[in-house]
Coordinates of N, CA and C in Angstrom, one line a residue:
Chain A
S1 N 124.4 88.2 60.2 CA 124.1 89.5 60.7 C 122.8 90.1 60.0
Q2 N 122.1 90.9 60.7 CA 120.9 91.6 60.2 C 121.3 92.4 59.0
Q3 N 120.6 92.3 57.9 CA 120.8 93.1 56.7 C 120.0 94.4 56.9
G4 N 118.8 94.3 57.4 CA 117.9 95.5 57.4 C 118.1 96.3 58.7
E5 N 118.1 97.6 58.5 CA 118.1 98.5 59.7 C 116.8 99.4 59.5
E6 N 116.1 99.5 60.6 CA 114.9 100.3 60.5 C 114.9 101.5 61.4
D7 N 114.3 102.5 61.0 CA 114.1 103.7 61.9 C 112.8 104.3 61.6
P8 N 112.2 104.9 62.6 CA 112.7 104.9 64.0 C 112.5 103.5 64.7
Q9 N 113.1 103.3 65.8 CA 112.9 102.1 66.5 C 111.5 102.1 67.2
A10 N 111.0 103.3 67.5 CA 109.7 103.4 68.1 C 109.0 104.7 67.7
L11 N 107.7 104.6 67.5 CA 106.9 105.7 67.0 C 105.6 105.8 67.7
S12 N 105.2 106.9 68.2 CA 104.0 107.1 68.9 C 103.2 108.2 68.2
I13 N 102.0 107.9 67.8 CA 101.2 109.0 67.1 C 99.8 108.9 67.5
Q14 N 99.0 109.9 67.2 CA 97.5 109.9 67.5 C 96.8 109.3 66.3
E15 N 95.6 108.7 66.6 CA 94.7 108.2 65.6 C 94.5 109.2 64.6
G16 N 94.5 108.8 63.3 CA 94.2 109.7 62.2 C 95.5 110.3 61.6
E17 N 96.6 110.2 62.3 CA 97.8 110.7 61.7 C 98.5 109.7 60.8
N18 N 99.4 110.1 60.1 CA 100.2 109.1 59.2 C 101.4 108.7 59.9
A19 N 101.8 107.4 59.6 CA 103.1 106.9 60.2 C 104.0 106.5 59.1
T20 N 105.2 106.9 59.2 CA 106.3 106.5 58.2 C 107.4 105.8 58.9
M21 N 107.7 104.6 58.3 CA 108.9 103.8 58.8 C 109.8 103.6 57.7
N22 N 111.1 103.6 58.0 CA 112.1 103.5 57.0 C 113.0 102.2 57.2
C23 N 113.5 101.7 56.1 CA 114.3 100.5 56.2 C 115.5 100.6 55.2
S24 N 116.6 100.2 55.7 CA 117.8 100.2 54.8 C 118.4 98.8 54.8
Y25 N 119.0 98.4 53.7 CA 119.6 97.1 53.6 C 120.9 97.2 52.9
K26 N 121.6 96.0 52.8 CA 123.0 96.1 52.4 C 123.3 95.5 51.0
T27 N 122.6 94.4 50.6 CA 123.0 93.8 49.4 C 121.8 93.8 48.4
S28 N 122.2 93.4 47.2 CA 121.1 93.3 46.1 C 120.0 92.4 46.5
I29 N 118.8 92.7 46.1 CA 117.7 92.0 46.5 C 116.8 91.5 45.3
N30 N 116.0 90.4 45.5 CA 115.0 90.1 44.6 C 113.7 90.9 44.9
N31 N 113.4 91.0 46.2 CA 112.3 91.8 46.7 C 112.5 92.2 48.1
L32 N 111.6 93.1 48.5 CA 111.6 93.5 49.9 C 110.1 93.4 50.4
Q33 N 110.0 92.9 51.6 CA 108.6 92.7 52.1 C 108.5 93.4 53.5
W34 N 107.2 93.8 53.8 CA 106.9 94.3 55.1 C 105.9 93.4 55.8
Y35 N 106.2 93.3 57.1 CA 105.4 92.4 57.9 C 104.9 93.2 59.1
R36 N 103.8 92.8 59.7 CA 103.3 93.3 61.0 C 103.3 92.2 62.0
Q37 N 103.6 92.5 63.2 CA 103.5 91.6 64.3 C 102.9 92.2 65.5
N38 N 101.7 91.6 65.9 CA 101.1 92.0 67.1 C 101.7 91.3 68.3
S39 N 101.6 91.8 69.4 CA 102.3 91.3 70.6 C 102.0 89.8 70.8
G40 N 103.1 89.0 70.8 CA 102.9 87.6 71.1 C 102.3 86.7 70.0
R41 N 102.2 87.4 68.8 CA 101.7 86.6 67.7 C 102.7 86.5 66.6
G42 N 102.3 85.8 65.5 CA 103.2 85.6 64.4 C 103.2 86.9 63.5
L43 N 103.9 86.7 62.4 CA 104.0 87.9 61.4 C 102.9 87.8 60.4
V44 N 102.4 89.0 60.1 CA 101.4 89.1 59.0 C 102.0 89.8 57.9
H45 N 101.9 89.2 56.7 CA 102.5 89.8 55.5 C 101.6 91.0 55.1
L46 N 102.3 92.1 54.8 CA 101.6 93.3 54.4 C 101.7 93.6 52.9
I47 N 103.0 93.7 52.4 CA 103.2 94.1 51.0 C 104.6 93.5 50.6
L48 N 104.7 93.0 49.4 CA 105.9 92.6 48.8 C 106.2 93.5 47.6
I49 N 107.3 94.1 47.5 CA 107.7 95.0 46.4 C 108.9 94.4 45.7
R50 N 108.9 94.2 44.4 CA 110.0 93.6 43.7 C 111.1 94.6 43.4
S51 N 112.2 94.2 43.1 CA 113.4 95.1 42.9 C 113.2 96.0 41.8
N52 N 112.3 95.6 40.8 CA 112.1 96.5 39.7 C 110.9 97.4 39.8
E53 N 110.3 97.4 41.0 CA 109.2 98.3 41.3 C 109.7 99.5 42.2
R54 N 109.0 100.6 42.1 CA 109.4 101.8 42.9 C 108.4 102.1 43.9
E55 N 107.1 101.8 43.7 CA 106.1 102.1 44.6 C 105.0 101.1 44.5
K56 N 104.3 100.8 45.7 CA 103.2 99.9 45.7 C 102.2 100.3 46.8
H57 N 100.9 100.1 46.5 CA 99.9 100.5 47.4 C 99.0 99.3 47.7
S58 N 98.5 99.3 49.0 CA 97.6 98.3 49.4 C 96.7 99.0 50.5
G59 N 95.5 99.4 50.1 CA 94.6 100.0 51.1 C 95.3 101.3 51.6
R60 N 95.5 101.4 52.9 CA 96.1 102.5 53.6 C 97.6 102.5 53.6
L61 N 98.2 101.5 53.0 CA 99.6 101.3 53.0 C 100.2 101.7 51.7
R62 N 101.4 102.4 51.8 CA 102.1 102.8 50.6 C 103.6 102.4 50.9
V63 N 104.2 101.7 50.0 CA 105.6 101.3 50.1 C 106.4 101.8 49.0
T64 N 107.5 102.4 49.3 CA 108.5 102.8 48.2 C 109.8 102.0 48.3
L65 N 110.4 101.9 47.2 CA 111.7 101.2 47.2 C 112.7 102.0 46.3
D66 N 113.9 102.2 46.9 CA 114.9 102.9 46.1 C 116.1 102.0 46.2
T67 N 116.3 101.3 45.1 CA 117.4 100.3 45.1 C 118.8 101.0 45.0
S68 N 118.8 102.2 44.5 CA 120.1 102.9 44.4 C 120.6 103.3 45.8
K69 N 119.7 103.6 46.6 CA 120.0 103.9 48.0 C 119.8 102.7 49.0
K70 N 119.4 101.6 48.4 CA 119.1 100.4 49.2 C 118.2 100.8 50.4
S71 N 117.1 101.4 50.1 CA 116.2 101.8 51.2 C 114.7 101.6 50.8
S72 N 113.9 101.5 51.8 CA 112.5 101.4 51.5 C 111.7 102.2 52.6
S73 N 110.5 102.6 52.4 CA 109.7 103.2 53.4 C 108.3 102.6 53.3
L74 N 107.7 102.6 54.5 CA 106.3 102.1 54.6 C 105.5 103.3 55.2
L75 N 104.5 103.7 54.6 CA 103.6 104.8 55.0 C 102.3 104.2 55.3
I76 N 101.8 104.4 56.5 CA 100.4 104.0 56.9 C 99.6 105.3 57.1
T77 N 98.6 105.5 56.3 CA 97.8 106.7 56.3 C 96.6 106.5 57.2
A78 N 96.1 107.7 57.8 CA 95.0 107.7 58.6 C 95.0 106.5 59.6
S79 N 96.0 106.5 60.5 CA 96.2 105.4 61.4 C 95.1 105.2 62.3
R80 N 95.0 103.9 62.8 CA 93.9 103.5 63.7 C 94.6 102.9 64.9
A81 N 93.9 102.8 66.0 CA 94.5 102.1 67.2 C 94.8 100.7 66.9
A82 N 94.1 100.0 66.0 CA 94.3 98.7 65.7 C 95.6 98.5 64.9
D83 N 96.2 99.6 64.4 CA 97.5 99.5 63.7 C 98.7 99.4 64.7
T84 N 98.4 99.5 66.0 CA 99.5 99.4 67.0 C 100.1 98.0 66.9
A85 N 101.4 97.9 66.6 CA 102.1 96.7 66.4 C 103.5 97.0 66.1
S86 N 104.3 95.9 65.9 CA 105.7 96.1 65.4 C 105.7 95.8 63.9
Y87 N 106.5 96.6 63.2 CA 106.6 96.4 61.7 C 108.0 96.1 61.3
F88 N 108.1 95.1 60.5 CA 109.4 94.6 60.1 C 109.6 94.7 58.6
C89 N 110.7 95.1 58.1 CA 111.0 94.9 56.7 C 111.9 93.7 56.6
A90 N 111.8 93.0 55.5 CA 112.6 91.8 55.3 C 113.0 91.7 53.8
T91 N 114.2 91.4 53.6 CA 114.7 91.3 52.2 C 115.0 89.9 51.8
D92 N 114.7 89.6 50.6 CA 115.0 88.4 49.9 C 116.2 88.7 49.0
A93 N 117.4 88.3 49.5 CA 118.6 88.7 48.8 C 118.8 87.9 47.6
L94 N 119.4 88.5 46.5 CA 119.7 87.8 45.3 C 120.6 86.5 45.6
S95 N 121.5 86.7 46.6 CA 122.4 85.6 46.9 C 121.8 84.4 47.5
S96 N 120.5 84.6 48.0 CA 119.9 83.4 48.7 C 119.3 82.4 47.7
G97 N 119.2 82.8 46.4 CA 118.8 81.9 45.4 C 117.4 81.4 45.6
N98 N 116.4 82.2 46.0 CA 115.0 81.8 46.2 C 114.9 80.7 47.2
T99 N 115.7 80.7 48.2 CA 115.6 79.6 49.2 C 114.7 79.9 50.3
G100 N 113.9 81.0 50.2 CA 113.0 81.4 51.3 C 113.7 82.1 52.5
K101 N 115.0 82.3 52.4 CA 115.7 83.0 53.5 C 115.4 84.5 53.4
L102 N 114.7 85.0 54.4 CA 114.4 86.4 54.5 C 115.3 87.0 55.6
I103 N 115.9 88.2 55.4 CA 116.7 88.8 56.4 C 115.9 90.0 56.9
F104 N 115.6 90.0 58.2 CA 114.8 91.0 58.8 C 115.5 92.1 59.4
G105 N 114.9 93.3 59.4 CA 115.3 94.4 60.2 C 114.9 94.2 61.7
Q106 N 115.4 95.1 62.5 CA 115.0 95.0 63.9 C 113.6 95.5 64.3
G107 N 113.0 96.1 63.3 CA 111.6 96.5 63.5 C 111.4 97.9 64.1
T108 N 110.2 98.4 63.8 CA 109.7 99.6 64.4 C 108.4 99.3 65.2
T109 N 108.4 99.8 66.4 CA 107.3 99.6 67.3 C 106.4 100.8 67.1
L110 N 105.2 100.6 66.6 CA 104.2 101.7 66.4 C 103.1 101.7 67.5
Q111 N 102.9 102.8 68.1 CA 101.8 102.9 69.0 C 100.9 104.0 68.5
V112 N 99.6 103.7 68.3 CA 98.6 104.6 67.8 C 97.7 104.9 69.0
K113 N 97.6 106.1 69.5 CA 96.8 106.4 70.6 C 95.4 106.9 70.2
P114 N 94.4 106.4 70.8 CA 93.0 106.7 70.4 C 92.7 108.2 70.8
Chain B
K1 N 90.5 78.9 54.1 CA 91.7 78.1 54.2 C 92.4 78.3 55.5
A2 N 92.8 77.2 56.2 CA 93.4 77.3 57.4 C 94.8 77.9 57.2
G3 N 95.3 78.7 58.2 CA 96.6 79.2 58.1 C 97.7 78.2 58.6
V4 N 98.9 78.7 58.8 CA 100.0 77.9 59.3 C 99.8 77.6 60.7
T5 N 99.9 76.3 61.1 CA 99.6 75.9 62.4 C 100.9 75.4 63.1
Q6 N 101.2 75.9 64.2 CA 102.4 75.5 65.0 C 101.9 74.9 66.3
T7 N 102.5 73.8 66.7 CA 102.3 73.2 68.0 C 103.6 72.7 68.6
P8 N 103.7 72.8 69.9 CA 102.7 73.5 70.8 C 102.9 75.0 70.8
R9 N 102.0 75.8 71.4 CA 102.2 77.2 71.4 C 103.2 77.6 72.5
Y10 N 103.2 76.9 73.6 CA 104.2 77.2 74.7 C 104.9 75.9 75.1
L11 N 106.1 76.0 75.5 CA 106.9 74.9 75.9 C 107.9 75.4 76.9
I12 N 108.0 74.6 78.0 CA 109.1 74.9 79.0 C 109.9 73.7 79.2
K13 N 111.2 73.9 79.0 CA 112.2 72.8 79.1 C 113.4 73.2 80.0
T14 N 114.2 72.3 80.4 CA 115.4 72.6 81.2 C 116.6 72.4 80.3
R15 N 117.7 73.0 80.8 CA 119.0 72.8 80.0 C 119.3 71.4 79.8
G16 N 119.9 71.1 78.7 CA 120.3 69.7 78.4 C 119.2 68.8 77.7
Q17 N 118.0 69.2 77.9 CA 116.9 68.4 77.2 C 116.9 68.7 75.7
Q18 N 116.0 68.0 75.1 CA 115.8 68.3 73.6 C 114.3 68.5 73.4
V19 N 114.0 69.1 72.3 CA 112.6 69.5 72.0 C 112.3 69.4 70.5
T20 N 111.1 69.1 70.2 CA 110.6 69.0 68.8 C 109.4 69.9 68.7
L21 N 109.5 70.7 67.7 CA 108.4 71.6 67.4 C 107.8 71.2 66.0
S22 N 106.5 71.5 65.9 CA 105.8 71.0 64.7 C 105.2 72.2 63.9
C23 N 105.1 72.0 62.6 CA 104.5 73.1 61.8 C 103.7 72.4 60.7
S24 N 102.5 72.8 60.5 CA 101.7 72.4 59.4 C 101.4 73.6 58.5
P25 N 101.9 73.5 57.3 CA 101.8 74.7 56.4 C 100.3 74.8 55.9
I26 N 100.1 75.9 55.2 CA 98.8 76.2 54.6 C 98.7 75.0 53.5
S27 N 97.4 74.6 53.4 CA 97.2 73.5 52.4 C 97.6 73.9 51.0
G28 N 98.4 73.0 50.4 CA 98.9 73.3 49.1 C 100.3 73.9 49.1
H29 N 100.7 74.4 50.2 CA 102.1 75.0 50.3 C 103.1 73.9 50.5
R30 N 104.2 74.0 49.8 CA 105.1 72.9 49.8 C 106.5 73.4 50.4
S31 N 106.7 74.7 50.6 CA 107.9 75.2 51.1 C 107.7 75.7 52.6
V32 N 108.5 75.2 53.5 CA 108.4 75.6 54.9 C 109.8 76.2 55.4
S33 N 109.7 77.3 56.0 CA 110.9 77.9 56.6 C 110.7 78.1 58.1
W34 N 111.8 78.1 58.8 CA 111.8 78.3 60.2 C 112.7 79.5 60.6
Y35 N 112.2 80.3 61.6 CA 112.9 81.4 62.1 C 112.9 81.4 63.6
Q36 N 114.0 82.0 64.2 CA 114.1 82.2 65.6 C 113.9 83.7 65.9
Q37 N 113.1 84.0 66.9 CA 113.0 85.4 67.2 C 113.4 85.6 68.7
T38 N 114.4 86.5 69.0 CA 114.8 86.8 70.3 C 114.9 88.3 70.4
P39 N 114.7 88.8 71.7 CA 114.9 90.3 71.8 C 116.2 90.8 71.4
G40 N 117.3 90.0 71.6 CA 118.6 90.5 71.3 C 119.0 90.4 69.9
Q41 N 118.7 89.3 69.3 CA 119.1 89.0 67.9 C 118.0 89.2 66.8
G42 N 116.8 89.5 67.3 CA 115.7 89.7 66.3 C 115.3 88.4 65.7
L43 N 114.8 88.6 64.4 CA 114.4 87.4 63.6 C 115.5 86.9 62.8
Q44 N 115.8 85.6 63.0 CA 116.9 85.0 62.3 C 116.5 83.7 61.6
F45 N 116.9 83.5 60.3 CA 116.5 82.4 59.5 C 117.2 81.1 60.0
L46 N 116.5 80.1 60.2 CA 117.1 78.8 60.6 C 117.3 77.9 59.4
F47 N 116.2 77.5 58.7 CA 116.3 76.7 57.5 C 115.0 76.7 56.7
E48 N 115.2 76.2 55.5 CA 114.0 76.0 54.6 C 114.0 74.6 54.1
Y49 N 112.8 74.1 54.0 CA 112.6 72.8 53.4 C 111.6 72.8 52.3
F50 N 111.9 72.0 51.2 CA 111.0 71.9 50.1 C 111.1 70.5 49.6
S51 N 110.0 69.8 49.3 CA 110.1 68.4 48.8 C 111.0 67.6 49.7
E52 N 110.8 67.7 51.0 CA 111.5 66.9 52.0 C 113.1 67.2 52.0
T53 N 113.5 68.2 51.4 CA 114.9 68.5 51.3 C 115.2 69.9 51.9
Q54 N 116.3 69.9 52.6 CA 116.7 71.2 53.2 C 117.4 72.0 52.1
R55 N 117.0 73.2 51.8 CA 117.5 74.0 50.7 C 118.5 75.0 51.2
N56 N 118.3 75.4 52.4 CA 119.2 76.5 52.9 C 119.2 76.4 54.4
K57 N 120.3 76.8 55.0 CA 120.4 76.7 56.5 C 121.1 78.0 57.0
G58 N 120.5 78.5 58.0 CA 121.1 79.7 58.6 C 122.3 79.4 59.5
N59 N 122.8 80.4 60.1 CA 124.1 80.3 60.9 C 123.7 79.9 62.4
F60 N 123.4 78.6 62.5 CA 123.0 78.0 63.8 C 123.8 76.8 64.0
P61 N 124.1 76.4 65.2 CA 124.9 75.2 65.5 C 124.1 73.9 65.1
G62 N 124.8 72.8 65.0 CA 124.2 71.6 64.5 C 123.2 71.0 65.5
R63 N 123.1 71.6 66.7 CA 122.0 71.2 67.6 C 120.6 71.5 67.0
F64 N 120.6 72.4 66.1 CA 119.3 72.8 65.5 C 119.2 71.9 64.2
S65 N 118.1 71.2 64.1 CA 117.9 70.4 62.9 C 116.4 70.4 62.5
G66 N 116.1 69.9 61.4 CA 114.7 69.9 61.0 C 114.5 68.8 60.0
R67 N 113.2 68.6 59.6 CA 112.9 67.7 58.5 C 111.5 68.1 58.0
Q68 N 111.2 67.5 56.8 CA 109.9 67.8 56.2 C 109.4 66.4 55.8
F69 N 108.1 66.2 55.9 CA 107.5 65.0 55.6 C 106.8 65.1 54.2
S70 N 106.4 64.0 53.7 CA 105.8 64.0 52.3 C 104.5 64.8 52.2
N71 N 103.9 65.1 53.3 CA 102.7 65.9 53.3 C 103.0 67.4 53.5
S72 N 104.3 67.7 53.5 CA 104.8 69.1 53.7 C 104.9 69.5 55.1
R73 N 104.3 68.8 56.0 CA 104.5 69.2 57.4 C 106.0 69.1 57.8
S74 N 106.3 70.0 58.7 CA 107.7 70.0 59.1 C 107.9 70.0 60.6
E75 N 109.0 69.5 61.0 CA 109.4 69.6 62.4 C 110.8 70.1 62.5
M76 N 111.1 70.8 63.7 CA 112.4 71.2 64.0 C 112.8 70.7 65.3
N77 N 114.0 70.3 65.5 CA 114.5 69.7 66.7 C 115.7 70.5 67.3
V78 N 115.7 70.7 68.5 CA 116.8 71.3 69.2 C 117.3 70.4 70.3
S79 N 118.5 70.0 70.2 CA 119.1 69.1 71.2 C 119.9 69.8 72.2
T80 N 120.2 69.2 73.3 CA 121.1 69.8 74.3 C 120.8 71.3 74.5
L81 N 119.6 71.5 75.0 CA 119.1 72.9 75.1 C 119.9 73.8 76.0
E82 N 120.1 75.0 75.6 CA 120.8 76.0 76.3 C 119.9 77.2 76.7
L83 N 120.3 77.9 77.7 CA 119.4 79.0 78.1 C 119.2 80.0 77.0
G84 N 120.2 80.2 76.1 CA 120.1 81.1 75.0 C 119.1 80.6 73.9
D85 N 118.6 79.4 74.0 CA 117.7 78.9 73.0 C 116.3 79.4 73.3
S86 N 116.1 80.0 74.4 CA 114.8 80.6 74.8 C 114.4 81.6 73.7
A87 N 113.3 81.4 73.1 CA 112.9 82.3 71.9 C 111.5 81.9 71.5
L88 N 111.0 82.7 70.5 CA 109.8 82.4 69.8 C 110.3 81.8 68.5
Y89 N 109.8 80.6 68.2 CA 110.2 79.9 67.0 C 109.0 80.0 66.0
L90 N 109.3 80.6 64.9 CA 108.2 80.8 63.9 C 108.4 80.0 62.6
C91 N 107.3 79.5 62.1 CA 107.3 78.7 60.9 C 106.6 79.5 59.9
A92 N 107.0 79.4 58.6 CA 106.4 80.1 57.5 C 106.3 79.2 56.3
S93 N 105.2 79.4 55.6 CA 105.1 78.5 54.4 C 104.8 79.4 53.1
R94 N 105.1 78.9 52.0 CA 104.8 79.5 50.7 C 104.5 78.4 49.7
P95 N 103.8 78.7 48.6 CA 103.4 77.6 47.7 C 104.5 76.8 47.2
D96 N 105.5 77.4 46.7 CA 106.7 76.6 46.1 C 107.9 77.5 46.2
V97 N 108.9 77.2 45.5 CA 110.2 77.9 45.6 C 110.4 78.9 44.5
G98 N 109.3 79.3 43.8 CA 109.5 80.3 42.8 C 109.7 81.6 43.5
G99 N 110.2 82.6 42.7 CA 110.6 83.9 43.3 C 109.4 84.8 43.6
N100 N 109.7 85.8 44.5 CA 108.7 86.8 44.7 C 107.4 86.3 45.3
Q101 N 107.5 85.4 46.3 CA 106.3 84.9 46.9 C 106.4 85.3 48.4
P102 N 105.3 85.9 48.9 CA 105.3 86.2 50.4 C 105.3 84.9 51.2
Q103 N 105.8 85.1 52.4 CA 105.7 83.9 53.3 C 104.6 84.2 54.3
H104 N 103.9 83.1 54.7 CA 102.8 83.2 55.6 C 103.2 82.5 56.9
F105 N 103.1 83.2 58.0 CA 103.7 82.8 59.3 C 102.6 82.2 60.2
G106 N 103.0 81.3 61.0 CA 102.2 80.8 62.1 C 102.4 81.7 63.3
D107 N 101.7 81.4 64.4 CA 101.8 82.2 65.6 C 103.0 81.8 66.5
G108 N 103.7 80.8 66.1 CA 104.9 80.5 66.8 C 104.8 79.5 67.9
T109 N 105.9 79.0 68.3 CA 106.0 78.3 69.6 C 107.0 79.0 70.5
R110 N 106.5 79.4 71.7 CA 107.4 80.1 72.6 C 108.1 79.1 73.5
L111 N 109.4 79.0 73.4 CA 110.2 78.0 74.1 C 110.9 78.7 75.2
S112 N 110.7 78.3 76.4 CA 111.4 78.8 77.6 C 112.3 77.7 78.2
I113 N 113.6 78.1 78.4 CA 114.5 77.1 79.0 C 114.9 77.6 80.4
L114 N 114.7 76.7 81.3 CA 114.9 77.0 82.7 C 116.3 76.4 83.2

């Protein structure tokens, strides 16, 4: 079963606004990763945050992790039309033993209007 | 550096047939994972291979199998195809099986079962 739950399922904003997506998971993790998927394409890795980290930045992206609440958030600042895509969180559970098994959330579909 | 390459991009089969999908990882990457993506179930882990050995397998029937060659290229096979096997099949690679490594995805093979 899916470990990650994301909200909102869909988000529509204007260019220049910020977008925040949230992810919750169920079991202890090694790390949590965020991916982007454009329609009909593969997944693009955005950020990996380890279980002992609380916040990480990459360009316009900011990810937070709260292991006590088993939740994470992805903030995209100053959004652009090109950010329109689906965003997925994925957890690398401790129980998977580094076998490459990622458990994905259902994703948030982001639409950025020009 | 070339990314993960999956062939073919699109495939149409009928029920009862079998199919083989191919994945070439990023040069130097030795771990390959496979995922199935459907609208209903989302992204689900199929299996991971490293050094020609399957290290983990998801909750899929035995009709789904895979293998990895000495050059790290991987194939997955689905026998006795069912309508529910229609999906986007994604392959991902990472350098090795150490912890906290992002996975790099190909654009997938879209399999349609008639």
